[in-house]
Amino acid sequence: KQEVTQIPAALSVPEGENLVLNCSFTDSAIYNLQWFRQDPGKGLTSLLLIQSSQREQTSGRLNASLDKSSGRSTLYIAASQPGDSATYLCAVWGSNYQLIWGAGTKLIIKP
Amino acid sequence: DGGITQSPKYLFRKEGQNVTLSCEQNLNHDAMYWYRQDPGQGLRLIYYSQIVNDFQKGDIAEGYSVSREKKESFPLTVTSAQKNPTAFYLCASSDEPNTEAFFGQGTRLTVV
């Protein structure tokens, strides 16, 4: 059974720092991997989708990588800003057409 | 603007009542999903639909029901059989399974 783990559970850094959020999954037979952002009390915003044949995707200050063989993905945030404060969720699409979710990393960027 | 609209944003239910949460999308997506989110837990799939007039149970379907009569609409009914319905409910859609999923802003349901 696919399991997704996100480390760390929480992270607090000063503004301006570059940071990395980690996501690992137990079964390398995934279709795609998606990173989301969730603000308190709000829905989820899709940040990046990495297809299983891709190694990375970039959007602005965000870069996500995927290594299927090792079961890992990272989300790199450059030059962090207070507005980046949110919970970041990683999810993988499995063979049963369902998203399998990590528990998220709560990120706080201190001004 | 294209997107997913969930309504209402807040919903209060009395014990023993059924309530229906609305989810509408104008993205022309075939697949739609309902998730439940509880504090400190990951999202859990309630039901999903890959096409009109067809839907499948997710991991926690007991006490819930859905319909998919139109491509753009996927309402969720929380029945009185659901013992602990207080949660944040999220609706999502994707062009097809395994492609990028997009979410609505959620409905917070509270039992009073």
PDB file of C-alpha atoms in Angstrom:
ATOM      1  CA  LYS A   1       0.000   0.000   0.000  1.00  0.00           C
ATOM      2  CA  GLN A   2       1.353   3.399  -1.024  1.00  0.00           C
ATOM      3  CA  GLU A   3       2.343   5.676   1.849  1.00  0.00           C
ATOM      4  CA  VAL A   4       3.477   9.277   1.559  1.00  0.00           C
ATOM      5  CA  THR A   5       5.584  10.976   4.220  1.00  0.00           C
ATOM      6  CA  GLN A   6       6.511  14.628   4.488  1.00  0.00           C
ATOM      7  CA  ILE A   7       9.432  15.875   6.528  1.00  0.00           C
ATOM      8  CA  PRO A   8       9.637  18.120   8.440  1.00  0.00           C
ATOM      9  CA  ALA A   9       6.128  18.471   9.871  1.00  0.00           C
ATOM     10  CA  ALA A  10       6.824  22.119  10.615  1.00  0.00           C
ATOM     11  CA  LEU A  11       9.488  24.604   9.613  1.00  0.00           C
ATOM     12  CA  SER A  12      10.156  28.190  10.659  1.00  0.00           C
ATOM     13  CA  VAL A  13      12.787  30.249   8.838  1.00  0.00           C
ATOM     14  CA  PRO A  14      13.688  33.926   8.435  1.00  0.00           C
ATOM     15  CA  GLU A  15      12.569  35.758   5.352  1.00  0.00           C
ATOM     16  CA  GLY A  16      14.928  35.533   2.393  1.00  0.00           C
ATOM     17  CA  GLU A  17      16.206  32.033   3.033  1.00  0.00           C
ATOM     18  CA  ASN A  18      16.098  29.273   0.461  1.00  0.00           C
ATOM     19  CA  LEU A  19      14.446  26.131   1.784  1.00  0.00           C
ATOM     20  CA  VAL A  20      13.630  22.555   0.857  1.00  0.00           C
ATOM     21  CA  LEU A  21      10.565  20.535   1.744  1.00  0.00           C
ATOM     22  CA  ASN A  22      10.750  16.776   1.453  1.00  0.00           C
ATOM     23  CA  CYS A  23       8.248  14.155   0.339  1.00  0.00           C
ATOM     24  CA  SER A  24       8.858  10.422   0.197  1.00  0.00           C
ATOM     25  CA  PHE A  25       6.665   7.583  -1.070  1.00  0.00           C
ATOM     26  CA  THR A  26       6.964   3.843  -0.603  1.00  0.00           C
ATOM     27  CA  ASP A  27       5.874   2.553  -4.026  1.00  0.00           C
ATOM     28  CA  SER A  28       7.787   3.884  -7.030  1.00  0.00           C
ATOM     29  CA  ALA A  29       4.986   2.872  -9.426  1.00  0.00           C
ATOM     30  CA  ILE A  30       3.347   6.293  -9.464  1.00  0.00           C
ATOM     31  CA  TYR A  31       1.758   8.167 -12.320  1.00  0.00           C
ATOM     32  CA  ASN A  32       2.275  11.764 -11.290  1.00  0.00           C
ATOM     33  CA  LEU A  33       3.163  13.751  -8.182  1.00  0.00           C
ATOM     34  CA  GLN A  34       1.566  17.018  -7.239  1.00  0.00           C
ATOM     35  CA  TRP A  35       2.499  19.730  -4.733  1.00  0.00           C
ATOM     36  CA  PHE A  36      -0.201  21.897  -3.164  1.00  0.00           C
ATOM     37  CA  ARG A  37      -0.385  24.862  -0.851  1.00  0.00           C
ATOM     38  CA  GLN A  38      -3.112  25.336   1.766  1.00  0.00           C
ATOM     39  CA  ASP A  39      -3.715  28.537   3.698  1.00  0.00           C
ATOM     40  CA  PRO A  40      -5.563  28.271   7.041  1.00  0.00           C
ATOM     41  CA  GLY A  41      -9.257  27.552   6.537  1.00  0.00           C
ATOM     42  CA  LYS A  42      -8.911  27.580   2.763  1.00  0.00           C
ATOM     43  CA  GLY A  43      -8.913  25.106  -0.076  1.00  0.00           C
ATOM     44  CA  LEU A  44      -5.854  23.717  -1.805  1.00  0.00           C
ATOM     45  CA  THR A  45      -3.937  25.523  -4.513  1.00  0.00           C
ATOM     46  CA  SER A  46      -2.044  23.407  -7.021  1.00  0.00           C
ATOM     47  CA  LEU A  47       1.589  24.530  -7.209  1.00  0.00           C
ATOM     48  CA  LEU A  48       3.293  22.019  -9.467  1.00  0.00           C
ATOM     49  CA  LEU A  49       2.510  18.727 -11.172  1.00  0.00           C
ATOM     50  CA  ILE A  50       5.444  16.476 -12.041  1.00  0.00           C
ATOM     51  CA  GLN A  51       4.633  13.735 -14.494  1.00  0.00           C
ATOM     52  CA  SER A  52       6.224  10.354 -13.835  1.00  0.00           C
ATOM     53  CA  SER A  53       8.514  10.757 -16.864  1.00  0.00           C
ATOM     54  CA  GLN A  54       9.806  14.143 -15.666  1.00  0.00           C
ATOM     55  CA  ARG A  55      12.629  14.915 -13.257  1.00  0.00           C
ATOM     56  CA  GLU A  56      11.604  18.419 -12.273  1.00  0.00           C
ATOM     57  CA  GLN A  57       9.195  21.292 -12.781  1.00  0.00           C
ATOM     58  CA  THR A  58       9.628  24.992 -12.137  1.00  0.00           C
ATOM     59  CA  SER A  59       7.190  27.799 -11.494  1.00  0.00           C
ATOM     60  CA  GLY A  60       8.592  31.155 -10.452  1.00  0.00           C
ATOM     61  CA  ARG A  61      10.514  30.732  -7.199  1.00  0.00           C
ATOM     62  CA  LEU A  62       9.379  27.123  -6.851  1.00  0.00           C
ATOM     63  CA  ASN A  63      11.200  24.089  -8.156  1.00  0.00           C
ATOM     64  CA  ALA A  64      10.039  20.542  -7.600  1.00  0.00           C
ATOM     65  CA  SER A  65      12.105  17.460  -8.339  1.00  0.00           C
ATOM     66  CA  LEU A  66      11.126  13.828  -8.629  1.00  0.00           C
ATOM     67  CA  ASP A  67      13.275  10.707  -8.206  1.00  0.00           C
ATOM     68  CA  LYS A  68      10.997   7.727  -8.662  1.00  0.00           C
ATOM     69  CA  SER A  69      13.693   5.125  -8.082  1.00  0.00           C
ATOM     70  CA  SER A  70      14.407   6.436  -4.595  1.00  0.00           C
ATOM     71  CA  GLY A  71      10.798   7.377  -3.882  1.00  0.00           C
ATOM     72  CA  ARG A  72      11.514  11.041  -3.223  1.00  0.00           C
ATOM     73  CA  SER A  73      10.393  14.485  -4.256  1.00  0.00           C
ATOM     74  CA  THR A  74      11.600  17.854  -3.025  1.00  0.00           C
ATOM     75  CA  LEU A  75      10.037  21.287  -3.244  1.00  0.00           C
ATOM     76  CA  TYR A  76      12.613  24.053  -3.315  1.00  0.00           C
ATOM     77  CA  ILE A  77      11.473  27.581  -2.452  1.00  0.00           C
ATOM     78  CA  ALA A  78      13.913  30.345  -3.317  1.00  0.00           C
ATOM     79  CA  ALA A  79      14.153  33.667  -1.506  1.00  0.00           C
ATOM     80  CA  SER A  80      11.284  32.896   0.883  1.00  0.00           C
ATOM     81  CA  GLN A  81       8.736  35.607   1.723  1.00  0.00           C
ATOM     82  CA  PRO A  82       6.204  35.949   4.574  1.00  0.00           C
ATOM     83  CA  GLY A  83       3.464  35.327   1.998  1.00  0.00           C
ATOM     84  CA  ASP A  84       4.863  31.834   1.488  1.00  0.00           C
ATOM     85  CA  SER A  85       3.682  30.894   4.981  1.00  0.00           C
ATOM     86  CA  ALA A  86       1.195  28.036   4.565  1.00  0.00           C
ATOM     87  CA  THR A  87       0.923  24.276   4.759  1.00  0.00           C
ATOM     88  CA  TYR A  88       2.484  22.465   1.804  1.00  0.00           C
ATOM     89  CA  LEU A  89       1.050  19.108   0.797  1.00  0.00           C
ATOM     90  CA  CYS A  90       2.512  16.442  -1.429  1.00  0.00           C
ATOM     91  CA  ALA A  91       0.316  13.853  -3.139  1.00  0.00           C
ATOM     92  CA  VAL A  92       0.964  11.026  -5.590  1.00  0.00           C
ATOM     93  CA  TRP A  93      -1.414   9.581  -8.122  1.00  0.00           C
ATOM     94  CA  GLY A  94      -1.551   5.814  -7.745  1.00  0.00           C
ATOM     95  CA  SER A  95      -2.693   3.011  -9.996  1.00  0.00           C
ATOM     96  CA  ASN A  96      -6.254   3.132  -8.623  1.00  0.00           C
ATOM     97  CA  TYR A  97      -6.878   6.687  -9.883  1.00  0.00           C
ATOM     98  CA  GLN A  98      -6.615   8.121  -6.392  1.00  0.00           C
ATOM     99  CA  LEU A  99      -4.376  10.731  -4.830  1.00  0.00           C
ATOM    100  CA  ILE A 100      -2.404   9.471  -1.838  1.00  0.00           C
ATOM    101  CA  TRP A 101      -1.565  12.313   0.547  1.00  0.00           C
ATOM    102  CA  GLY A 102       1.212  13.259   2.887  1.00  0.00           C
ATOM    103  CA  ALA A 103       0.319  14.953   6.175  1.00  0.00           C
ATOM    104  CA  GLY A 104       1.912  18.233   5.079  1.00  0.00           C
ATOM    105  CA  THR A 105       4.660  20.604   6.178  1.00  0.00           C
ATOM    106  CA  LYS A 106       3.570  23.759   7.996  1.00  0.00           C
ATOM    107  CA  LEU A 107       5.871  26.558   6.890  1.00  0.00           C
ATOM    108  CA  ILE A 108       6.294  29.853   8.722  1.00  0.00           C
ATOM    109  CA  ILE A 109       8.422  32.600   7.203  1.00  0.00           C
ATOM    110  CA  LYS A 110       9.424  35.190   9.797  1.00  0.00           C
ATOM    111  CA  PRO A 111       9.705  38.815   8.598  1.00  0.00           C
TER     112      PRO A 111
ATOM    113  CA  ASP B   1     -13.055  32.652 -14.345  1.00  0.00           C
ATOM    114  CA  GLY B   2     -12.649  28.903 -14.581  1.00  0.00           C
ATOM    115  CA  GLY B   3     -12.635  26.977 -11.375  1.00  0.00           C
ATOM    116  CA  ILE B   4     -14.467  24.978  -8.766  1.00  0.00           C
ATOM    117  CA  THR B   5     -17.167  26.525  -6.621  1.00  0.00           C
ATOM    118  CA  GLN B   6     -18.226  24.979  -3.338  1.00  0.00           C
ATOM    119  CA  SER B   7     -21.191  26.192  -1.373  1.00  0.00           C
ATOM    120  CA  PRO B   8     -21.977  27.035   1.283  1.00  0.00           C
ATOM    121  CA  LYS B   9     -18.691  28.035   2.898  1.00  0.00           C
ATOM    122  CA  TYR B  10     -20.056  27.225   6.373  1.00  0.00           C
ATOM    123  CA  LEU B  11     -22.835  24.769   7.180  1.00  0.00           C
ATOM    124  CA  PHE B  12     -24.431  23.811  10.456  1.00  0.00           C
ATOM    125  CA  ARG B  13     -26.339  20.585  10.871  1.00  0.00           C
ATOM    126  CA  LYS B  14     -28.530  19.369  13.668  1.00  0.00           C
ATOM    127  CA  GLU B  15     -28.301  15.819  14.870  1.00  0.00           C
ATOM    128  CA  GLY B  16     -30.280  13.467  12.634  1.00  0.00           C
ATOM    129  CA  GLN B  17     -30.430  15.773   9.637  1.00  0.00           C
ATOM    130  CA  ASN B  18     -29.172  15.168   6.142  1.00  0.00           C
ATOM    131  CA  VAL B  19     -27.312  18.019   4.477  1.00  0.00           C
ATOM    132  CA  THR B  20     -26.077  18.480   0.924  1.00  0.00           C
ATOM    133  CA  LEU B  21     -22.847  20.196  -0.049  1.00  0.00           C
ATOM    134  CA  SER B  22     -22.654  21.696  -3.512  1.00  0.00           C
ATOM    135  CA  CYS B  23     -19.704  21.433  -5.903  1.00  0.00           C
ATOM    136  CA  GLU B  24     -19.752  22.945  -9.381  1.00  0.00           C
ATOM    137  CA  GLN B  25     -16.911  23.164 -11.890  1.00  0.00           C
ATOM    138  CA  ASN B  26     -16.618  24.970 -15.208  1.00  0.00           C
ATOM    139  CA  LEU B  27     -13.302  23.441 -16.205  1.00  0.00           C
ATOM    140  CA  ASN B  28     -14.964  20.797 -18.395  1.00  0.00           C
ATOM    141  CA  HIS B  29     -13.262  18.106 -16.321  1.00  0.00           C
ATOM    142  CA  ASP B  30     -14.491  14.530 -16.463  1.00  0.00           C
ATOM    143  CA  ALA B  31     -13.274  13.447 -13.017  1.00  0.00           C
ATOM    144  CA  MET B  32     -14.507  14.856  -9.716  1.00  0.00           C
ATOM    145  CA  TYR B  33     -13.673  14.002  -6.107  1.00  0.00           C
ATOM    146  CA  TRP B  34     -14.815  14.626  -2.549  1.00  0.00           C
ATOM    147  CA  TYR B  35     -12.328  14.677   0.328  1.00  0.00           C
ATOM    148  CA  ARG B  36     -12.673  15.119   4.046  1.00  0.00           C
ATOM    149  CA  GLN B  37     -10.021  16.915   6.084  1.00  0.00           C
ATOM    150  CA  ASP B  38      -9.756  16.667   9.879  1.00  0.00           C
ATOM    151  CA  PRO B  39      -7.230  18.535  12.027  1.00  0.00           C
ATOM    152  CA  GLY B  40      -3.892  16.757  12.165  1.00  0.00           C
ATOM    153  CA  GLN B  41      -4.900  14.212   9.530  1.00  0.00           C
ATOM    154  CA  GLY B  42      -4.285  13.921   5.835  1.00  0.00           C
ATOM    155  CA  LEU B  43      -7.044  14.246   3.279  1.00  0.00           C
ATOM    156  CA  ARG B  44      -9.266  11.205   2.968  1.00  0.00           C
ATOM    157  CA  LEU B  45     -11.229  10.305  -0.145  1.00  0.00           C
ATOM    158  CA  ILE B  46     -14.989   9.946   0.274  1.00  0.00           C
ATOM    159  CA  TYR B  47     -16.226   9.396  -3.293  1.00  0.00           C
ATOM    160  CA  TYR B  48     -14.968   9.976  -6.794  1.00  0.00           C
ATOM    161  CA  SER B  49     -16.508  10.037 -10.238  1.00  0.00           C
ATOM    162  CA  GLN B  50     -14.673   9.499 -13.495  1.00  0.00           C
ATOM    163  CA  ILE B  51     -17.645  10.196 -15.737  1.00  0.00           C
ATOM    164  CA  VAL B  52     -21.265  11.307 -15.644  1.00  0.00           C
ATOM    165  CA  ASN B  53     -23.666   8.822 -14.052  1.00  0.00           C
ATOM    166  CA  ASP B  54     -20.835   6.809 -12.535  1.00  0.00           C
ATOM    167  CA  PHE B  55     -19.086   7.072  -9.177  1.00  0.00           C
ATOM    168  CA  GLN B  56     -17.046   4.911  -6.819  1.00  0.00           C
ATOM    169  CA  LYS B  57     -16.606   4.767  -3.063  1.00  0.00           C
ATOM    170  CA  GLY B  58     -13.409   6.013  -1.568  1.00  0.00           C
ATOM    171  CA  ASP B  59     -11.846   5.073   1.748  1.00  0.00           C
ATOM    172  CA  ILE B  60     -14.518   6.593   4.003  1.00  0.00           C
ATOM    173  CA  ALA B  61     -17.813   6.458   2.066  1.00  0.00           C
ATOM    174  CA  GLU B  62     -19.999   5.212   4.925  1.00  0.00           C
ATOM    175  CA  GLY B  63     -22.626   7.791   5.857  1.00  0.00           C
ATOM    176  CA  TYR B  64     -22.212   9.761   2.620  1.00  0.00           C
ATOM    177  CA  SER B  65     -23.906   9.688  -0.771  1.00  0.00           C
ATOM    178  CA  VAL B  66     -23.269  11.418  -4.094  1.00  0.00           C
ATOM    179  CA  SER B  67     -24.770  11.845  -7.538  1.00  0.00           C
ATOM    180  CA  ARG B  68     -23.272  12.810 -10.887  1.00  0.00           C
ATOM    181  CA  GLU B  69     -26.145  13.704 -13.189  1.00  0.00           C
ATOM    182  CA  LYS B  70     -24.261  16.503 -14.926  1.00  0.00           C
ATOM    183  CA  LYS B  71     -20.614  16.785 -15.874  1.00  0.00           C
ATOM    184  CA  GLU B  72     -20.180  20.047 -13.998  1.00  0.00           C
ATOM    185  CA  SER B  73     -21.889  19.064 -10.747  1.00  0.00           C
ATOM    186  CA  PHE B  74     -21.026  16.557  -8.023  1.00  0.00           C
ATOM    187  CA  PRO B  75     -23.086  17.159  -4.843  1.00  0.00           C
ATOM    188  CA  LEU B  76     -22.286  15.356  -1.606  1.00  0.00           C
ATOM    189  CA  THR B  77     -24.980  14.446   0.921  1.00  0.00           C
ATOM    190  CA  VAL B  78     -23.923  13.873   4.504  1.00  0.00           C
ATOM    191  CA  THR B  79     -26.557  11.596   5.972  1.00  0.00           C
ATOM    192  CA  SER B  80     -27.608  11.036   9.574  1.00  0.00           C
ATOM    193  CA  ALA B  81     -25.720   7.738   9.413  1.00  0.00           C
ATOM    194  CA  GLN B  82     -22.423   9.618   9.446  1.00  0.00           C
ATOM    195  CA  LYS B  83     -21.515   9.545  13.131  1.00  0.00           C
ATOM    196  CA  ASN B  84     -18.887  12.261  13.171  1.00  0.00           C
ATOM    197  CA  PRO B  85     -19.583  14.651  10.301  1.00  0.00           C
ATOM    198  CA  THR B  86     -17.908  17.762  11.699  1.00  0.00           C
ATOM    199  CA  ALA B  87     -15.011  18.385   9.290  1.00  0.00           C
ATOM    200  CA  PHE B  88     -13.734  20.443   6.383  1.00  0.00           C
ATOM    201  CA  TYR B  89     -14.964  19.080   3.048  1.00  0.00           C
ATOM    202  CA  LEU B  90     -13.066  19.667  -0.170  1.00  0.00           C
ATOM    203  CA  CYS B  91     -14.206  19.066  -3.729  1.00  0.00           C
ATOM    204  CA  ALA B  92     -11.734  18.606  -6.575  1.00  0.00           C
ATOM    205  CA  SER B  93     -11.701  17.892 -10.282  1.00  0.00           C
ATOM    206  CA  SER B  94      -9.226  16.773 -12.917  1.00  0.00           C
ATOM    207  CA  ASP B  95      -9.364  16.451 -16.660  1.00  0.00           C
ATOM    208  CA  GLU B  96      -8.994  12.715 -16.193  1.00  0.00           C
ATOM    209  CA  PRO B  97      -7.656  10.531 -13.395  1.00  0.00           C
ATOM    210  CA  ASN B  98      -3.934  10.918 -12.729  1.00  0.00           C
ATOM    211  CA  THR B  99      -3.764  14.432 -14.171  1.00  0.00           C
ATOM    212  CA  GLU B 100      -3.523  17.735 -12.329  1.00  0.00           C
ATOM    213  CA  ALA B 101      -6.219  18.125  -9.693  1.00  0.00           C
ATOM    214  CA  PHE B 102      -7.811  21.452  -8.808  1.00  0.00           C
ATOM    215  CA  PHE B 103      -9.683  22.177  -5.608  1.00  0.00           C
ATOM    216  CA  GLY B 104     -12.518  24.357  -4.409  1.00  0.00           C
ATOM    217  CA  GLN B 105     -12.361  26.554  -1.321  1.00  0.00           C
ATOM    218  CA  GLY B 106     -14.053  24.023   0.908  1.00  0.00           C
ATOM    219  CA  THR B 107     -17.147  23.767   3.101  1.00  0.00           C
ATOM    220  CA  ARG B 108     -16.813  23.633   6.867  1.00  0.00           C
ATOM    221  CA  LEU B 109     -19.575  21.487   8.327  1.00  0.00           C
ATOM    222  CA  THR B 110     -20.370  21.645  12.023  1.00  0.00           C
ATOM    223  CA  VAL B 111     -22.891  19.546  13.910  1.00  0.00           C
ATOM    224  CA  VAL B 112     -24.781  21.561  16.525  1.00  0.00           C
TER     225      VAL B 112
END
